[in-house]
Short mmCIF file of C-alpha atoms in Angstrom, two decimals:
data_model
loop_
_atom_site.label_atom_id
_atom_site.label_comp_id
_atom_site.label_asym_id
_atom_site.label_seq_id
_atom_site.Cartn_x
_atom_site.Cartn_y
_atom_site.Cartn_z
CA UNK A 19 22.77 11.91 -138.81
CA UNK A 20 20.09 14.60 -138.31
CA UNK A 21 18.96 15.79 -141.59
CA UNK A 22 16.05 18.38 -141.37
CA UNK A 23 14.42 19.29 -137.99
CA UNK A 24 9.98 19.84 -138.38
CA UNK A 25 8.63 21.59 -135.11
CA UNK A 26 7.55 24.38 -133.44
CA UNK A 27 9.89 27.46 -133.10
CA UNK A 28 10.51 27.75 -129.13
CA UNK A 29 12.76 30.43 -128.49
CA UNK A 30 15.23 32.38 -130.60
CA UNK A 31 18.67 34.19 -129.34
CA UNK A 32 21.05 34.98 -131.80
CA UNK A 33 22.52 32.98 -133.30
CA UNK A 34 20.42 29.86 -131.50
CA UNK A 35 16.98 28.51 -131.59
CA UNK A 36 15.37 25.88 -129.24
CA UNK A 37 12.95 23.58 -131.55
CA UNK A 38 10.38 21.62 -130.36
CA UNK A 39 10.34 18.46 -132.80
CA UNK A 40 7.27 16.26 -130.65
CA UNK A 41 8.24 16.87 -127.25
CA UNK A 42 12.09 16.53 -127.78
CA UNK A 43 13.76 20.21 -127.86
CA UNK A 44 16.65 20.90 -130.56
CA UNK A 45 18.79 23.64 -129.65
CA UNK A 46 20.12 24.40 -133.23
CA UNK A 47 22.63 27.40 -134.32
CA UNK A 48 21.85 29.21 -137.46
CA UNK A 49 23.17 31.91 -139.36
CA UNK A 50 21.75 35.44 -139.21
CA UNK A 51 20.43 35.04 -143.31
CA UNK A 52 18.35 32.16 -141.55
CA UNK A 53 17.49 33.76 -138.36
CA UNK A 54 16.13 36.79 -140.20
CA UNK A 55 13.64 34.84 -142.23
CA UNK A 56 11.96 32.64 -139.62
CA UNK A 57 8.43 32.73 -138.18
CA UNK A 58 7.46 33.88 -134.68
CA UNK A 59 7.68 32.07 -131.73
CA UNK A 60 5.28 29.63 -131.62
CA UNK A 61 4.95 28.62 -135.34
CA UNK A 62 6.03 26.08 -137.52
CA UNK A 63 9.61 25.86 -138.45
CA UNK A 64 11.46 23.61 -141.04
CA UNK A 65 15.39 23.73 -140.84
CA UNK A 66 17.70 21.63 -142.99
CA UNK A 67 20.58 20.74 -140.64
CA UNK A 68 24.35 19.85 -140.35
CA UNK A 69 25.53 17.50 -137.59
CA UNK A 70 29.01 18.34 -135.84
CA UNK A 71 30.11 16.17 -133.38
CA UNK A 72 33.70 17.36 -131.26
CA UNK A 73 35.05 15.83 -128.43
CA UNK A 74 33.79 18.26 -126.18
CA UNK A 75 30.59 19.04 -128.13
CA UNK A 76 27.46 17.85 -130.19
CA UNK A 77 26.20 20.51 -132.27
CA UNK A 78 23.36 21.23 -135.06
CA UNK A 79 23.55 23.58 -137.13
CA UNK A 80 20.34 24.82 -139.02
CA UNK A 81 19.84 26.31 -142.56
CA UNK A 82 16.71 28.06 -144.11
CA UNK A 83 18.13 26.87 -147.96
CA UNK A 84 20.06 23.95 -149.39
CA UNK A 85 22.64 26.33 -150.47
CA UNK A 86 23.22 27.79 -147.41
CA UNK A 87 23.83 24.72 -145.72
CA UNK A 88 26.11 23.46 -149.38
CA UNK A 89 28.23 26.65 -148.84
CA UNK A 90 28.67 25.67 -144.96
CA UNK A 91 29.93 22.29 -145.71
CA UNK A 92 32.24 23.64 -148.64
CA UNK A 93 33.38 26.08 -145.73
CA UNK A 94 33.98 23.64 -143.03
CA UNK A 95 36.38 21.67 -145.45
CA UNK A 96 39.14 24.43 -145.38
CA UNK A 97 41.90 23.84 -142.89
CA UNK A 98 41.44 26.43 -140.52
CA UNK A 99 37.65 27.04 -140.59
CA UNK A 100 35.71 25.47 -138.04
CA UNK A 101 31.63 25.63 -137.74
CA UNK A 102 31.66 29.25 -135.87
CA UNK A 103 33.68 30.69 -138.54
CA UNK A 104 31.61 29.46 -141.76
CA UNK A 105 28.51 30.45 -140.11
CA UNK A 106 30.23 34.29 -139.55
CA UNK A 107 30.65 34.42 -142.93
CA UNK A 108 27.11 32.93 -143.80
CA UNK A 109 25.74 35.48 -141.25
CA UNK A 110 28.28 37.84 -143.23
CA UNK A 111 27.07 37.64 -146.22
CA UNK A 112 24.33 36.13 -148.20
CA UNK A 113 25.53 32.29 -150.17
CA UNK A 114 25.33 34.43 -153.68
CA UNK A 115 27.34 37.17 -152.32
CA UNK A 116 29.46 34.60 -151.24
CA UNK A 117 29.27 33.16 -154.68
CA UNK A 118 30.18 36.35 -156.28
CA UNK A 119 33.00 37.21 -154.36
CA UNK A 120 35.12 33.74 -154.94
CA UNK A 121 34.48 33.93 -158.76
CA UNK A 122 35.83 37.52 -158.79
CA UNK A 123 38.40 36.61 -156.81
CA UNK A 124 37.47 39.41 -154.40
CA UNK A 125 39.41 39.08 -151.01
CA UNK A 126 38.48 42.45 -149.64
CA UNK A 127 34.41 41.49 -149.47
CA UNK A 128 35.30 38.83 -147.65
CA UNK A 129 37.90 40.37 -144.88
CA UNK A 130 34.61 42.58 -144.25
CA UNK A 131 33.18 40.02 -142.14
CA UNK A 132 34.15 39.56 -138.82
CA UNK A 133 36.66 37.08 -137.87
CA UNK A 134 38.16 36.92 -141.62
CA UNK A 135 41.40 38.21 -142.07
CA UNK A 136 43.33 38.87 -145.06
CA UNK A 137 45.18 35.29 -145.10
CA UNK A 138 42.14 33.21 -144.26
CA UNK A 139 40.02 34.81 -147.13
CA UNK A 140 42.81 34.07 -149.81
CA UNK A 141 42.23 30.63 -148.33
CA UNK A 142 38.84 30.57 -149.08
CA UNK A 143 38.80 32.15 -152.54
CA UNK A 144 41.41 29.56 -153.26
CA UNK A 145 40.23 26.60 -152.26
CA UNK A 146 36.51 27.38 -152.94
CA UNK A 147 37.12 28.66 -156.36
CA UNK A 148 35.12 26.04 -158.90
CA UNK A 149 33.43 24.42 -155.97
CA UNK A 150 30.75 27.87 -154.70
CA UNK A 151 31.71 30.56 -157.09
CA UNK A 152 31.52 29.39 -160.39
CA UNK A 153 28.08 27.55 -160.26
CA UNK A 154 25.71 30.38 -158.47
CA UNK A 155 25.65 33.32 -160.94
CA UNK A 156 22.62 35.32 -159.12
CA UNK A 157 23.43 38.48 -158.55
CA UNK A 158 22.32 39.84 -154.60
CA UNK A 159 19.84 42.66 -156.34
CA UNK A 160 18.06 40.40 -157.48
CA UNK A 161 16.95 37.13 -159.57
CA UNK A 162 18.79 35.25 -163.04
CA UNK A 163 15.60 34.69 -164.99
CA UNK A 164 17.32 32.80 -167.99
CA UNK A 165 19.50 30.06 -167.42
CA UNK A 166 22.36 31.91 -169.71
CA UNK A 167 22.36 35.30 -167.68
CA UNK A 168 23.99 33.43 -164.96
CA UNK A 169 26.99 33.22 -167.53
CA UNK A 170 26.18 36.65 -169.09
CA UNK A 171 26.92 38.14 -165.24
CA UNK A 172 30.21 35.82 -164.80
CA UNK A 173 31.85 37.38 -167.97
CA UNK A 174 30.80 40.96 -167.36
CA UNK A 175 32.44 40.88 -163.55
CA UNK A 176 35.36 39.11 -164.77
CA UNK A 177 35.62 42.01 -167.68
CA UNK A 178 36.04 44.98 -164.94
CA UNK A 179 32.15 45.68 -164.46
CA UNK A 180 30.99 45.82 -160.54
CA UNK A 181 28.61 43.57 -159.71
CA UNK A 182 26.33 46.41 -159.01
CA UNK A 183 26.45 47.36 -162.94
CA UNK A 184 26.56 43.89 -164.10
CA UNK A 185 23.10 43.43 -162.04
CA UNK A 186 21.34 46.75 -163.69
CA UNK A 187 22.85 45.26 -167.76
CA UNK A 188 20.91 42.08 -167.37
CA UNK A 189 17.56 43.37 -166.41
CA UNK A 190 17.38 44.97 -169.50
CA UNK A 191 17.85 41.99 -171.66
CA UNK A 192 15.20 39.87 -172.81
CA UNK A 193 15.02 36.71 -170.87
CA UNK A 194 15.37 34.15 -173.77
CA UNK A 195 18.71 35.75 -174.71
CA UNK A 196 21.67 33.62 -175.76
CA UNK A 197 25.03 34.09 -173.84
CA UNK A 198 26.75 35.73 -176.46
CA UNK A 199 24.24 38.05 -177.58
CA UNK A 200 23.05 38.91 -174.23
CA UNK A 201 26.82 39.49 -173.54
CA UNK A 202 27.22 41.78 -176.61
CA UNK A 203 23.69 43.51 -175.34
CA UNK A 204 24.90 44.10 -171.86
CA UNK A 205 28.06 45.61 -173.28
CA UNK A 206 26.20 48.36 -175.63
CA UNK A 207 23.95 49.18 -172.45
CA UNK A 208 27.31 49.71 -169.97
CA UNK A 209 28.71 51.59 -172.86
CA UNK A 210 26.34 54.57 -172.43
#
């Protein structure tokens, strides 16, 4: 219903914001990745948003990135996560850490955040693997340039490599660099 809210930044306390959108004031709850990255009371703000209504509730959710809000909606689908919980995780940990840790398959990242035990994050990494993981390839240290290093960094996690190390292999290769080569590259540089 509510798509993306324009206005003037109101108030902020964690994790909600009061927006004024031409005299009408949103109270919208964000994650912390969002919160973190807005302007100063007073200024513009542009938030992409998510609707929820409950029986006892209405409630918008705001999101600095189309991913973020993507990965809140893939979150909200699994049985047993409700709003609160995705955005824990989204104030957790950042979408392509998120990313990272469903296509490694790595429950222990996500039992890190609060409010995710050890049964709901096998939950998530199996029912959100192929739908977040496999698609964002961007490591948290920094950004893919090509379009094949986001493949490049998938194959050298799901060899053994950290994503730490897999990170530091492709900024050495050139940014044209074919999958396989810049595979066979990144190998030779971990080998050292």
């Amino acid at each position: 219903m509510i798509g993306k809210l324009t206005g003037t930044l109101l108030e902020k306390n964690p994790p909600q914001l009061l927006i004024d959108c031409h005299g009408v004031g949103y109270e919208v709850d964000v994650p912390m990745s969002t919160f973190y990255n807005l302007p100063g009371v007073g200024e513009k703000v542009a938030l992409l948003t998510h609707f929820v209504v409950r029986e006892d509730a209405q409630i918008l959710y705001g999101f600095g990135t189309a991913p973020e809000r993507e990965a809140f909606r893939q979150l909200i689908k699994i049985s047993g996560v409700g709003p609160r919980t995705a955005l824990s995780v989204l104030s957790g940990m950042g979408v392509s850490d998120l990313a990272q840790a469903i296509t490694a398959q790595e429950a222990g990242r996500l039992v890190k955040v609060p409010g995710i035990g050890k049964k709901t994050a096998e939950r998530l990494l199996l029912e959100l693997k192929g739908k977040l993981g496999a698609d964002i390839g961007v490591p948290s240290g920094g950004v893919v340039r090509g379009e094949s290093h986001g493949d490049i960094l998938q194959a050298l996690v799901a060899l053994g490599y950290s994503d730490k190390e897999a990170a530091l292999a492709l900024k050495a290769l050139p940014e044209d660099v074919g999958v396989s080569d810049g595979i066979k590259l990144a190998l030779k540089s971990l080998a050292k």
